[in-house]
Coordinates of C-alpha atoms in Angstrom, one line a residue:
M233 CA -52.3 -95.4 28.1
S234 CA -51.7 -99.1 28.1
A235 CA -54.4 -101.5 27.0
R236 CA -54.4 -103.1 30.4
L237 CA -54.9 -99.8 32.2
H238 CA -57.6 -98.8 29.7
R239 CA -59.5 -102.0 30.5
V240 CA -59.2 -101.4 34.3
L241 CA -60.5 -97.8 34.0
H242 CA -63.3 -98.9 31.8
G243 CA -64.3 -101.5 34.3
L244 CA -64.2 -99.0 37.2
L245 CA -66.4 -96.6 35.2
A246 CA -69.0 -99.3 34.5
L247 CA -69.0 -100.2 38.2
A248 CA -69.5 -96.6 39.2
I249 CA -72.4 -96.2 36.8
A250 CA -74.0 -99.3 38.1
L251 CA -73.6 -98.3 41.8
A252 CA -75.1 -94.9 41.0
G253 CA -78.3 -96.7 40.0
L254 CA -78.1 -95.6 36.4
V255 CA -78.2 -99.1 34.9
A256 CA -77.6 -102.6 36.0
L257 CA -74.5 -104.3 34.8
P258 CA -75.6 -106.5 31.9
T259 CA -75.5 -110.2 32.2
P260 CA -73.7 -111.5 29.1
S261 CA -76.2 -112.4 26.3
R262 CA -75.7 -113.7 22.8
A263 CA -76.2 -111.4 19.9
A264 CA -79.7 -110.8 18.8
T265 CA -81.2 -113.2 16.2
P266 CA -83.8 -111.3 14.1
V267 CA -87.3 -112.1 15.1
C268 CA -90.3 -112.1 12.7
A269 CA -93.9 -112.0 14.0
L270 CA -96.3 -109.8 12.0
A271 CA -93.2 -108.1 10.6
C272 CA -89.5 -108.7 11.0
D273 CA -87.1 -106.7 13.3
T274 CA -85.8 -103.4 11.9
L275 CA -89.1 -102.2 10.5
D276 CA -89.1 -98.5 10.0
P277 CA -91.2 -96.7 12.7
S278 CA -93.0 -94.7 10.0
K279 CA -94.9 -97.9 9.2
A280 CA -96.2 -98.3 12.8
Q281 CA -100.0 -98.5 13.1
R282 CA -99.9 -96.8 16.4
D283 CA -97.6 -94.9 18.7
T284 CA -98.1 -95.2 22.5
F285 CA -95.9 -94.6 25.5
P286 CA -96.7 -97.4 28.0
V287 CA -93.9 -96.5 30.5
P288 CA -92.7 -93.1 31.8
Q289 CA -90.2 -91.2 29.7
V290 CA -86.7 -90.7 31.3
N291 CA -84.8 -87.4 31.7
L292 CA -81.2 -88.1 31.0
G293 CA -79.2 -84.9 31.7
G294 CA -81.9 -82.9 29.9
R295 CA -82.3 -85.4 27.2
I296 CA -85.7 -87.1 26.8
L297 CA -85.6 -90.8 26.4
K298 CA -88.9 -92.5 25.3
L299 CA -90.1 -96.1 24.6
H300 CA -92.6 -96.2 21.8
V301 CA -94.9 -99.2 21.4
S302 CA -97.4 -100.1 18.6
D303 CA -99.5 -102.9 20.0
P304 CA -101.2 -103.7 16.7
D305 CA -97.8 -104.5 15.3
S306 CA -96.5 -106.0 18.6
M307 CA -93.3 -103.9 18.1
A308 CA -91.4 -101.1 19.9
W309 CA -88.8 -98.5 19.2
A310 CA -86.8 -95.9 21.2
S311 CA -86.1 -92.2 20.7
I312 CA -83.9 -89.6 22.3
D313 CA -84.6 -85.8 22.0
N314 CA -83.2 -82.5 23.2
G315 CA -79.7 -84.1 22.7
V316 CA -76.5 -83.2 21.1
T317 CA -74.3 -84.9 18.5
G318 CA -73.1 -88.3 19.6
D319 CA -75.9 -89.0 22.1
A320 CA -77.1 -92.6 21.5
V321 CA -80.3 -94.5 21.9
W322 CA -81.1 -98.3 21.6
L323 CA -83.4 -101.1 22.8
D324 CA -82.7 -103.9 25.1
R325 CA -84.8 -107.1 24.7
S326 CA -85.1 -109.9 27.3
W327 CA -86.6 -113.3 26.9
D328 CA -86.2 -114.3 30.6
R329 CA -87.9 -111.4 32.4
G330 CA -84.8 -109.2 32.5
A331 CA -82.3 -111.6 33.8
T332 CA -80.4 -111.4 30.5
W333 CA -81.0 -109.3 27.4
E334 CA -80.0 -108.6 23.8
G335 CA -78.5 -105.1 24.1
L336 CA -77.9 -102.2 21.7
L337 CA -80.7 -103.2 19.4
G338 CA -81.0 -100.6 16.6
K339 CA -78.4 -98.4 18.3
A340 CA -78.5 -94.9 16.7
S341 CA -76.5 -91.8 17.4
I342 CA -77.6 -88.2 17.0
P343 CA -75.9 -86.9 13.8
G344 CA -74.4 -83.4 13.4
T345 CA -76.9 -80.5 13.6
W346 CA -79.7 -82.8 14.8
T347 CA -81.1 -82.8 18.4
G348 CA -82.7 -86.3 18.3
T349 CA -82.9 -89.7 16.7
R350 CA -84.7 -93.0 17.0
T351 CA -84.1 -96.7 16.5
L352 CA -85.8 -99.0 14.1
M353 CA -88.7 -101.2 15.4
Y354 CA -88.2 -104.6 17.1
N355 CA -90.7 -107.3 18.0
L356 CA -92.0 -107.4 21.6
T357 CA -92.6 -111.1 21.4
D358 CA -91.7 -114.1 19.3
P359 CA -94.8 -116.2 18.8
V360 CA -93.1 -118.3 16.1
G361 CA -90.3 -119.2 18.6
H362 CA -92.8 -119.5 21.5
R363 CA -91.1 -116.7 23.5
R364 CA -92.6 -113.7 25.2
G365 CA -90.2 -110.8 25.5
W366 CA -89.7 -107.6 27.5
I367 CA -88.3 -104.5 25.9
R368 CA -86.9 -101.2 27.3
A369 CA -85.4 -98.1 25.8
C370 CA -81.8 -97.1 26.8
G371 CA -79.8 -94.0 26.1
D372 CA -76.2 -92.8 26.5
A373 CA -75.6 -89.1 27.0
A374 CA -72.5 -88.9 29.2
G375 CA -74.2 -91.6 31.2
V376 CA -76.4 -94.5 30.5
T377 CA -80.0 -95.0 31.7
C378 CA -83.0 -97.0 30.6
T379 CA -86.8 -96.8 30.9
D380 CA -88.9 -99.5 32.6
W381 CA -89.4 -102.8 30.9
V382 CA -92.6 -103.4 28.9
Y383 CA -94.6 -105.6 29.3
P384 CA -93.8 -107.4 32.6
K385 CA -97.4 -108.6 33.0
V386 CA -99.5 -110.7 30.7
C387 CA -103.1 -109.4 30.5
D388 CA -106.0 -111.3 29.0
G389 CA -109.3 -109.6 29.2
T390 CA -109.9 -108.1 32.6
Y391 CA -107.3 -110.3 34.3
C392 CA -103.5 -109.7 34.5
D393 CA -100.6 -111.6 36.0
G394 CA -100.5 -111.0 39.7
A395 CA -104.3 -111.1 40.3
D396 CA -105.6 -112.4 43.6
P397 CA -106.9 -116.0 43.5
A398 CA -109.7 -114.7 45.7
T399 CA -111.1 -113.0 42.6
A400 CA -111.2 -116.2 40.5
A401 CA -114.5 -117.2 38.9
G402 CA -113.8 -120.8 39.8
D403 CA -111.3 -123.2 41.3
E404 CA -110.5 -126.5 39.6
R405 CA -107.6 -128.9 39.9
P406 CA -107.3 -130.3 36.4
V407 CA -104.3 -132.6 37.1
P408 CA -103.3 -134.6 40.2
A409 CA -101.3 -132.9 42.9
T410 CA -97.6 -133.9 43.4
T411 CA -96.0 -134.5 46.8
L412 CA -92.6 -133.7 48.2
F413 CA -91.3 -134.6 51.6
G414 CA -94.9 -134.7 52.9
R415 CA -95.9 -131.5 51.2
T416 CA -98.8 -131.4 48.7
I417 CA -98.3 -129.2 45.6
S418 CA -101.4 -128.5 43.5
L419 CA -102.3 -126.5 40.4
H420 CA -105.5 -124.5 40.5
V421 CA -107.3 -123.1 37.5
D422 CA -110.0 -120.5 36.9
Q423 CA -111.2 -122.2 33.7
K424 CA -113.5 -119.3 32.6
N425 CA -110.8 -116.7 32.6
G426 CA -107.8 -118.9 31.7
M427 CA -105.9 -118.0 34.9
A428 CA -103.9 -120.3 37.2
W429 CA -102.2 -120.4 40.5
G430 CA -100.2 -122.8 42.7
V431 CA -100.8 -124.0 46.3
I432 CA -98.5 -125.8 48.7
E433 CA -100.0 -127.4 51.8
S434 CA -98.9 -129.5 54.8
G435 CA -95.6 -127.7 54.8
G436 CA -93.6 -125.4 57.0
A437 CA -91.9 -122.0 57.1
G438 CA -89.7 -121.4 54.1
D439 CA -91.3 -123.9 51.8
E440 CA -91.8 -122.4 48.4
I441 CA -94.5 -122.6 45.7
W442 CA -94.4 -121.1 42.1
L443 CA -95.8 -121.5 38.6
D444 CA -93.9 -122.2 35.4
R445 CA -95.5 -121.0 32.2
S446 CA -94.6 -122.3 28.7
W447 CA -95.8 -121.2 25.3
D448 CA -94.7 -124.5 23.6
T449 CA -96.5 -127.2 25.6
G450 CA -93.8 -127.5 28.2
A451 CA -90.8 -127.9 26.0
T452 CA -89.3 -124.6 27.2
W453 CA -90.2 -121.9 29.6
P454 CA -87.5 -119.2 29.5
E455 CA -89.8 -116.3 30.5
G456 CA -92.2 -118.2 32.7
S457 CA -90.1 -119.9 35.3
S458 CA -90.8 -119.2 39.0
L459 CA -93.8 -117.0 38.4
G460 CA -95.2 -115.7 41.7
R461 CA -92.6 -117.6 43.8
T462 CA -93.6 -117.3 47.4
S463 CA -92.6 -118.9 50.7
V464 CA -94.7 -120.3 53.5
P465 CA -94.6 -117.7 56.3
S466 CA -93.5 -118.5 59.9
G467 CA -96.2 -120.2 61.8
K468 CA -98.1 -121.3 58.7
T469 CA -98.3 -124.6 56.8
S470 CA -99.5 -123.4 53.4
T471 CA -99.5 -120.6 51.0
R472 CA -100.3 -119.9 47.4
T473 CA -99.1 -117.8 44.4
A474 CA -100.9 -115.0 42.7
M475 CA -102.8 -115.9 39.5
F476 CA -101.2 -115.8 36.1
A477 CA -102.6 -115.8 32.6
T478 CA -102.2 -118.5 30.0
R479 CA -102.9 -116.3 26.9
D480 CA -101.2 -113.1 25.8
P481 CA -103.4 -111.6 23.1
R482 CA -101.3 -108.5 22.9
G483 CA -98.2 -110.6 22.2
L484 CA -100.1 -113.0 19.8
M485 CA -99.3 -115.9 22.2
F486 CA -102.1 -118.4 22.7
G487 CA -102.4 -121.8 24.2
G488 CA -100.0 -121.2 27.1
A489 CA -99.4 -124.1 29.5
V490 CA -98.8 -123.9 33.2
R491 CA -97.7 -126.2 36.0
A492 CA -97.3 -125.7 39.8
C493 CA -93.9 -126.4 41.4
G494 CA -92.7 -126.4 45.0
R495 CA -89.7 -126.9 47.2
E496 CA -89.3 -128.0 50.8
A497 CA -87.2 -125.5 52.7
S498 CA -84.3 -127.7 53.7
H499 CA -83.8 -129.4 50.3
Q500 CA -82.8 -128.0 46.9
E501 CA -84.8 -130.4 44.8
G502 CA -88.4 -129.5 43.8
S503 CA -91.4 -131.2 42.3
C504 CA -94.0 -130.1 39.7
T505 CA -97.4 -131.1 38.6
A506 CA -98.1 -132.0 34.9
W507 CA -98.5 -129.2 32.4
V508 CA -102.1 -127.9 31.8
R509 CA -103.9 -125.6 29.5
P510 CA -107.1 -124.2 30.8
A511 CA -110.4 -124.8 29.0
P512 CA -112.8 -121.9 29.2
S513 CA -115.0 -123.9 26.9
R514 CA -114.5 -127.0 24.9
A515 CA -114.4 -125.2 21.5
R516 CA -112.3 -122.3 22.8
A517 CA -109.8 -124.7 24.4
A518 CA -109.4 -126.5 21.0
A519 CA -109.1 -123.2 19.2
D520 CA -106.4 -121.9 21.5
A521 CA -104.4 -125.1 21.1
L522 CA -104.8 -124.8 17.3
V523 CA -103.6 -121.3 17.1
A524 CA -100.6 -122.2 19.2
S525 CA -99.4 -124.2 16.1
Y526 CA -100.0 -121.3 13.7
H527 CA -96.9 -119.8 12.0
T528 CA -97.6 -116.1 12.6
Y529 CA -95.1 -114.6 10.2
E530 CA -95.9 -116.9 7.2
G531 CA -99.6 -116.9 7.9
W532 CA -100.4 -120.6 7.7
W533 CA -100.0 -124.0 9.5
R534 CA -96.7 -125.2 8.0
S535 CA -96.4 -128.1 5.7
S536 CA -99.9 -128.6 4.4
W537 CA -101.5 -126.2 1.9
W538 CA -105.1 -127.3 1.5
N539 CA -105.2 -128.4 5.1
S540 CA -104.4 -124.9 6.2
A541 CA -107.4 -123.7 4.3
V542 CA -109.6 -126.1 6.2
A543 CA -107.9 -125.1 9.5
V544 CA -108.6 -121.4 9.0
T545 CA -112.2 -122.4 8.0
S546 CA -112.6 -124.3 11.3
L547 CA -111.3 -121.2 13.2
I548 CA -113.7 -118.9 11.4
D549 CA -116.6 -121.3 12.1
F550 CA -115.6 -121.2 15.8
A551 CA -115.6 -117.4 15.7
E552 CA -118.9 -117.2 13.9
R553 CA -120.7 -119.7 16.1
T554 CA -119.4 -118.3 19.4
G555 CA -119.4 -114.6 18.5
R556 CA -115.7 -114.3 19.6
H557 CA -113.2 -112.2 17.7
D558 CA -110.0 -113.4 19.3
Y559 CA -108.6 -114.8 16.1
D560 CA -109.9 -112.4 13.4
W561 CA -106.3 -111.3 13.0
V562 CA -105.5 -114.9 11.9
I563 CA -108.1 -114.7 9.1
A564 CA -106.6 -111.5 7.8
R565 CA -103.0 -112.6 8.2
T566 CA -103.6 -115.9 6.3
F567 CA -105.2 -114.0 3.5
E568 CA -102.6 -111.3 3.2
Q569 CA -99.6 -113.5 3.4
N570 CA -100.8 -116.2 1.0
R571 CA -102.7 -114.6 -1.9
G572 CA -99.5 -114.1 -3.9
S573 CA -97.5 -116.6 -5.8
F574 CA -95.1 -119.2 -4.5
P575 CA -92.7 -121.6 -6.2
P576 CA -93.1 -125.4 -5.9
G577 CA -92.2 -126.5 -2.4
A578 CA -92.8 -123.2 -0.7
R579 CA -96.5 -123.8 0.2
S580 CA -97.3 -126.9 -1.8
S581 CA -95.5 -129.5 -3.9
D582 CA -97.1 -127.6 -6.8
A583 CA -96.5 -123.9 -7.6
V584 CA -99.1 -121.6 -6.2
E585 CA -99.9 -119.1 -8.9
G586 CA -101.6 -116.3 -7.0
H587 CA -105.2 -116.1 -5.6
F588 CA -104.6 -119.5 -3.9
I589 CA -104.7 -121.3 -7.3
S590 CA -102.6 -124.3 -8.3
R591 CA -102.9 -127.3 -10.6
A592 CA -104.9 -129.2 -7.9
I593 CA -108.4 -128.0 -8.6
D594 CA -109.7 -129.2 -5.2
D595 CA -106.9 -127.4 -3.3
A596 CA -108.0 -124.1 -4.8
A597 CA -111.6 -124.8 -4.0
W598 CA -110.9 -125.4 -0.3
W599 CA -109.5 -121.9 -0.2
G600 CA -112.7 -120.6 -1.9
V601 CA -114.7 -122.2 1.0
A602 CA -112.4 -120.5 3.5
W603 CA -112.9 -117.0 2.0
L604 CA -116.6 -117.4 1.8
A605 CA -116.6 -118.3 5.5
A606 CA -114.4 -115.2 6.1
Y607 CA -116.8 -113.0 4.2
D608 CA -119.8 -114.3 6.3
H609 CA -117.9 -113.5 9.5
T610 CA -116.3 -110.2 8.7
H611 CA -118.5 -108.8 5.8
E612 CA -115.3 -107.7 4.1
R613 CA -115.8 -107.6 0.3
R614 CA -112.3 -108.7 -0.5
Y615 CA -113.0 -112.2 0.8
L616 CA -116.1 -112.6 -1.4
D617 CA -114.2 -111.3 -4.4
E618 CA -111.4 -113.8 -3.8
A619 CA -114.0 -116.7 -3.6
V620 CA -115.4 -115.6 -6.9
T621 CA -111.9 -115.6 -8.5
I622 CA -111.3 -119.1 -7.2
A623 CA -114.7 -120.5 -8.2
T624 CA -114.2 -119.0 -11.6
Y625 CA -110.9 -120.9 -11.9
V626 CA -112.6 -124.1 -10.7
H627 CA -115.4 -123.7 -13.3
Q628 CA -112.9 -123.8 -16.1
Y629 CA -112.5 -127.5 -15.4
W630 CA -116.2 -128.3 -15.7
D631 CA -116.3 -130.6 -18.8
T632 CA -119.4 -132.1 -20.4
G633 CA -117.1 -134.0 -22.9
T634 CA -116.4 -136.7 -20.3
C635 CA -119.2 -138.3 -18.2
G636 CA -121.6 -135.6 -19.4
G637 CA -120.2 -133.0 -16.9
G638 CA -118.4 -132.7 -13.7
V639 CA -115.2 -130.9 -12.7
W640 CA -111.8 -132.5 -13.1
W641 CA -109.7 -133.1 -10.0
D642 CA -106.5 -131.8 -11.6
R643 CA -105.3 -129.6 -14.4
E644 CA -104.2 -132.7 -16.3
R645 CA -107.8 -133.9 -16.3
T646 CA -107.1 -137.4 -15.0
Y647 CA -110.0 -138.0 -12.6
K648 CA -113.5 -136.9 -11.8
N649 CA -114.1 -137.4 -8.1
A650 CA -116.5 -136.6 -5.3
V651 CA -114.4 -134.1 -3.4
T652 CA -113.8 -131.7 -6.3
N653 CA -117.4 -131.9 -7.4
G654 CA -118.8 -131.6 -3.9
L655 CA -116.7 -128.5 -3.4
Y656 CA -117.8 -127.1 -6.8
L657 CA -121.5 -127.7 -6.0
W658 CA -121.1 -126.1 -2.5
L659 CA -119.2 -123.1 -3.9
T660 CA -121.6 -122.3 -6.8
T661 CA -124.8 -122.4 -4.7
S662 CA -123.1 -120.5 -1.8
L663 CA -122.0 -117.7 -4.2
H664 CA -125.5 -117.6 -5.6
R665 CA -126.9 -117.0 -2.1
R666 CA -124.4 -114.2 -1.4
I667 CA -124.4 -112.3 -4.6
S668 CA -127.5 -110.1 -5.0
G669 CA -129.3 -110.6 -8.3
D670 CA -127.0 -113.5 -9.4
T671 CA -128.2 -115.9 -12.1
V672 CA -124.8 -117.2 -13.3
W673 CA -123.7 -119.1 -10.2
G674 CA -127.3 -120.3 -9.4
G675 CA -127.6 -121.8 -12.9
R676 CA -124.2 -123.5 -12.6
A677 CA -125.3 -124.9 -9.2
A678 CA -128.5 -126.4 -10.6
T679 CA -126.6 -128.0 -13.5
A680 CA -124.0 -129.4 -11.1
A681 CA -126.7 -130.7 -8.8
T682 CA -128.4 -132.6 -11.5
W683 CA -125.1 -134.1 -12.8
Y684 CA -124.0 -135.1 -9.3
L685 CA -127.3 -136.9 -8.5
N686 CA -127.0 -138.8 -11.8
S687 CA -123.3 -139.4 -11.7
G688 CA -123.5 -142.6 -9.8
M689 CA -121.0 -141.5 -7.1
I690 CA -123.8 -142.0 -4.5
N691 CA -124.1 -145.7 -4.1
G692 CA -127.2 -147.8 -3.3
S693 CA -126.6 -147.4 0.4
G694 CA -126.7 -143.6 0.3
L695 CA -122.9 -143.4 0.7
V696 CA -120.5 -141.4 -1.5
N697 CA -117.7 -143.3 -3.0
D698 CA -114.5 -141.5 -3.9
G699 CA -115.1 -141.0 -7.6
L700 CA -115.8 -142.3 -11.1
T701 CA -113.9 -144.8 -13.3
A702 CA -112.6 -143.9 -16.7
G703 CA -115.9 -145.4 -17.9
C704 CA -117.9 -143.0 -15.8
R705 CA -119.1 -145.5 -13.2
N706 CA -118.9 -145.5 -9.5
N707 CA -115.3 -146.7 -8.7
S708 CA -116.4 -148.3 -5.4
Q709 CA -113.4 -146.8 -3.7
T710 CA -113.3 -145.8 0.0
V711 CA -116.3 -143.9 1.5
W712 CA -114.6 -141.0 3.2
S713 CA -116.5 -138.7 5.7
Y714 CA -115.5 -135.5 3.9
N715 CA -117.0 -136.6 0.6
Q716 CA -120.2 -137.4 2.5
G717 CA -120.1 -134.1 4.4
L718 CA -119.5 -132.0 1.3
A719 CA -122.5 -133.5 -0.4
I720 CA -124.7 -133.0 2.7
G721 CA -123.6 -129.4 2.9
A722 CA -124.0 -128.7 -0.8
F723 CA -127.6 -130.1 -1.0
T724 CA -128.5 -128.3 2.2
Q725 CA -127.3 -125.0 0.7
L726 CA -129.2 -125.8 -2.5
W727 CA -132.4 -126.3 -0.5
R728 CA -131.8 -123.0 1.3
S729 CA -131.3 -121.3 -2.0
T730 CA -134.2 -122.8 -4.0
G731 CA -136.6 -124.3 -1.5
N732 CA -136.7 -127.4 -3.6
A733 CA -137.5 -130.3 -1.2
Q734 CA -135.7 -132.8 -3.3
Y735 CA -132.4 -131.3 -2.3
L736 CA -133.2 -131.4 1.5
D737 CA -134.4 -135.0 1.1
T738 CA -131.1 -135.8 -0.5
A739 CA -129.1 -134.2 2.3
R740 CA -131.2 -136.1 4.9
R741 CA -130.6 -139.4 3.0
L742 CA -126.9 -138.9 2.9
A743 CA -126.8 -137.9 6.6
D744 CA -128.9 -140.8 7.7
A745 CA -126.6 -143.2 5.8
A746 CA -123.5 -141.7 7.4
T747 CA -124.8 -141.9 11.0
T748 CA -126.1 -145.5 10.7
S749 CA -123.6 -147.2 8.4
A750 CA -120.5 -148.9 9.9
A751 CA -118.6 -147.5 7.0
L752 CA -118.6 -144.1 8.8
T753 CA -120.0 -144.6 12.3
R754 CA -119.1 -147.2 14.9
D755 CA -120.6 -147.3 18.4
G756 CA -122.1 -143.9 17.7
V757 CA -118.8 -142.2 16.9
L758 CA -117.7 -140.9 13.5
T759 CA -114.9 -143.3 12.4
E760 CA -112.7 -143.2 9.3
S761 CA -111.5 -146.5 7.8
C762 CA -108.0 -145.4 8.8
D763 CA -109.1 -145.0 12.4
T764 CA -109.5 -148.7 13.0
G765 CA -107.2 -151.4 14.1
G766 CA -103.5 -150.6 13.6
N767 CA -104.2 -148.3 10.7
A768 CA -102.8 -144.7 10.5
C769 CA -104.4 -141.8 8.6
D770 CA -102.3 -139.7 6.3
D771 CA -102.1 -135.9 6.7
N772 CA -105.1 -135.4 4.3
Q773 CA -107.3 -137.9 6.0
K774 CA -106.7 -136.4 9.5
Q775 CA -109.1 -133.5 8.6
F776 CA -111.9 -135.4 6.9
K777 CA -114.1 -135.8 9.9
G778 CA -114.1 -132.1 10.9
I779 CA -115.2 -131.3 7.3
F780 CA -118.1 -133.7 7.7
M781 CA -119.2 -132.2 11.0
R782 CA -119.2 -128.7 9.5
H783 CA -121.7 -129.6 6.9
F784 CA -123.7 -132.0 9.1
A785 CA -124.2 -129.2 11.6
D786 CA -125.5 -127.0 8.7
L787 CA -128.1 -129.7 8.0
A788 CA -128.9 -130.0 11.7
D789 CA -129.5 -126.2 11.9
A790 CA -131.6 -126.3 8.7
T791 CA -133.9 -129.1 9.9
G792 CA -133.8 -128.7 13.7
S793 CA -133.5 -132.5 13.9
A794 CA -133.1 -133.7 17.5
T795 CA -131.5 -136.9 16.1
Y796 CA -128.8 -134.9 14.3
R797 CA -128.1 -132.7 17.3
T798 CA -127.8 -135.8 19.5
Y799 CA -125.3 -137.2 17.0
I800 CA -123.3 -134.0 17.1
K801 CA -123.2 -133.9 20.9
R802 CA -122.1 -137.5 20.9
Q803 CA -119.0 -136.7 18.9
A804 CA -118.1 -133.7 21.1
D805 CA -118.6 -135.7 24.3
S806 CA -116.5 -138.6 23.0
I807 CA -113.7 -136.3 21.9
W808 CA -113.6 -134.5 25.2
A809 CA -113.8 -137.6 27.4
T810 CA -111.5 -139.9 25.5
D811 CA -109.4 -138.0 22.9
R812 CA -108.0 -135.1 24.9
D813 CA -104.9 -134.7 27.0
P814 CA -104.3 -132.0 29.8
L815 CA -103.0 -129.6 27.1
N816 CA -106.3 -129.9 25.2
R817 CA -104.6 -131.6 22.3
L818 CA -107.1 -133.6 20.3
G819 CA -106.3 -136.7 18.3
Q820 CA -107.5 -138.4 15.2
R821 CA -109.5 -141.2 16.9
W822 CA -112.5 -139.6 18.4
A823 CA -113.3 -142.8 20.3
G824 CA -110.0 -142.5 22.0
T825 CA -108.6 -145.9 20.7
T826 CA -104.9 -146.5 20.0
P827 CA -102.7 -146.1 18.2
N828 CA -103.7 -142.4 17.9
Q829 CA -102.2 -139.5 16.0
V830 CA -102.1 -135.9 17.2
D831 CA -101.1 -132.8 15.4
W832 CA -102.6 -129.5 14.2
R833 CA -104.6 -131.2 11.5
T834 CA -106.4 -133.5 14.0
Q835 CA -106.8 -130.4 16.2
A836 CA -108.6 -128.5 13.5
S837 CA -110.8 -131.5 12.7
A838 CA -111.9 -132.0 16.3
L839 CA -112.4 -128.2 16.6
G840 CA -115.0 -128.6 13.9
A841 CA -117.0 -131.1 16.0
L842 CA -116.7 -129.1 19.2
T843 CA -117.8 -125.9 17.4
A844 CA -120.8 -127.8 15.9
A845 CA -121.8 -128.8 19.4
D846 CA -121.4 -125.3 20.9
G847 CA -124.7 -124.1 22.2
L848 CA -126.6 -127.3 21.7

C-alpha cells in the first residue's frame, strides 16, 4: 500500500468514527507541558488520597472505561477493564473548555495476559499557571470513545456556574457600565457568595452578553471566555447571563476576576467592563487576592523567605479571627514543602538548613511565630514542636557578654537590634503560655523582658529605634512600625502570662506613642517613613505595618480600649476607601497617596489591618 493511499484511508476512518459519534475530531493542540500543583503530572494512582467517579463510566465494546478523580489531590487518572491485549486508555486535558486538548496523556495499553490497565495521574488544574482544566478518560478498543469532561462547572459553596441570578443574595455594580452602539453592558455581583453575571440593556434582538473569567487578574482567560453567552430574544431589549463563580476551591483557584462583555447584533466588535473581584468581606477579599499569588507547588510566596512567613501568619490570623477554613491547606502546604533544607538562592540568599533555620536569626524567628499561630488555629502538635525547635535555635544567640544580654541579629554576631529581640521576647513568653508546666521558656521571657526594658532601645518618646550601637546605646536609627508592634505584642503576652501590670503599662505606653507620634501616624493613618513624599519602601518594609497591626490588635483585645479599636477601624477604612482597586489589590500607602507600590507583600500587610478590624 502506498503511503499516500494509507493516509487517505486513515483519514476516512477517522471521519467515519467522528460521524458515528464515537469521538470528535481533535483540534490540533501542542504537546502537554507537565503541570505541578500539589504534585506533578504522572504521579502513581496508588498515592491518591481518594478515588471517586464523578462522571458515568463508558461501555466500549464490552470494555469498561472509567475516569477516576481524587479531589484532595486535584488529580485524575483513567482505567480500562474487561479488555484484551492491546486495548488502550489515556486522558485528554483541555484548558479552554474542550475547544482544544492535550491528548494521549499517560497512554497505556493492556499487556499480554492482563484484562485491564490504567494511566498515571494528571492535574485537573494549574493554579501556578492560572489555568483551570477539564479532563476526560478515553479508550481505544477497535474504536475510540471518551467519558464526559470533568469539571465543566466551578462550584464554590452552595453556588455553581450556571445559577440563576434570581437566587443571588445581592446585586451590586462594582464598576461603571460600558456602552456600545447605544447598548448598556453592566457587570453585576453577588458579593456575599462571590458570584457574577452580565446584563445588556437598551438593545435589540440578537445582541449578545457574556462574562469573561480570569485567574490572573485579567492577563489571560483561556477557560473563561464567553461564559454564559446569550442573545437578546426577539421582541426584547435586554437579557442577562447566568451566574458564574469567582473561586474554585476544588481546583485550588482563588481570587478569580470577571468582566461583562457585549456585542451589538450587526457589528463584530464588542465592549467590556473593567475586571472585578468580588468582596464577600473586606478581609476575605484581601485573603483571596493574597492566595492568588501563592505558589502552590513550592508552598510559599516566591522571592521573599521571611516575608512568606509573615504572609502565612497573616492568612492564619484571618482564618482564626473569622472562623474560616478555606486556606488551611496553605498552612499545611507551606509547612510540608519548606521544612527541609535548601541551597543558597533557592529560598533565601542564605542556605536554609532545615526547620526554617538560616544564618539570619530573625528570619528563623519569623517562622517560629508562624508555626505558633498555626498551632493555635489547628491544634496540631507538629507546629508547636517546630516553634520550639526554632526558638531553641534563636536562644543560642542570647549573649550576656555584650550589652549584658540580648539576641544577636545574625550568626556572625554583628548587631543587636529591636526586631530580633522583640521576636525572641514574643516567642519565649508565647511558648511558656502554650506548654503546660513550663518553667524554662517563662524564665527566659522574664530575663529578656528585663533586658529589653533596660537596653535603651525604647527612646524617651516611647518609640523603639532600630537597635543598639557597638557601645550598647540606642543608635537613633529609624523608628519602624514592626519594631514598635513586636514590643507591644511581646509585653501584652507577658502580661497575659504573668498578670504583672508593669508589662501591660509598657504595652500601652508603646501603643500610645505609635498612634500619636508623626514618626508612625499621620492624619490618623499608620505611615512608615518610606510611605512619604517620593520615597519607596523595600520588600522588607512593605510588610512592617501589618505586623504592627497584628500586635496592636492583641493589645486592643486585652484591654478592650475603645481608642485602640477606633484606631484599628481607621486603618481598615482608609485602606478600603483609598488603597484598593477593583481587583481588591491593596498597596503600601494606606492613605492612598502616590507613588504607591502593590504586590503580595503589601497585600499581606493590609490583610493584617483588615483582619484586626473584622468584627469590631
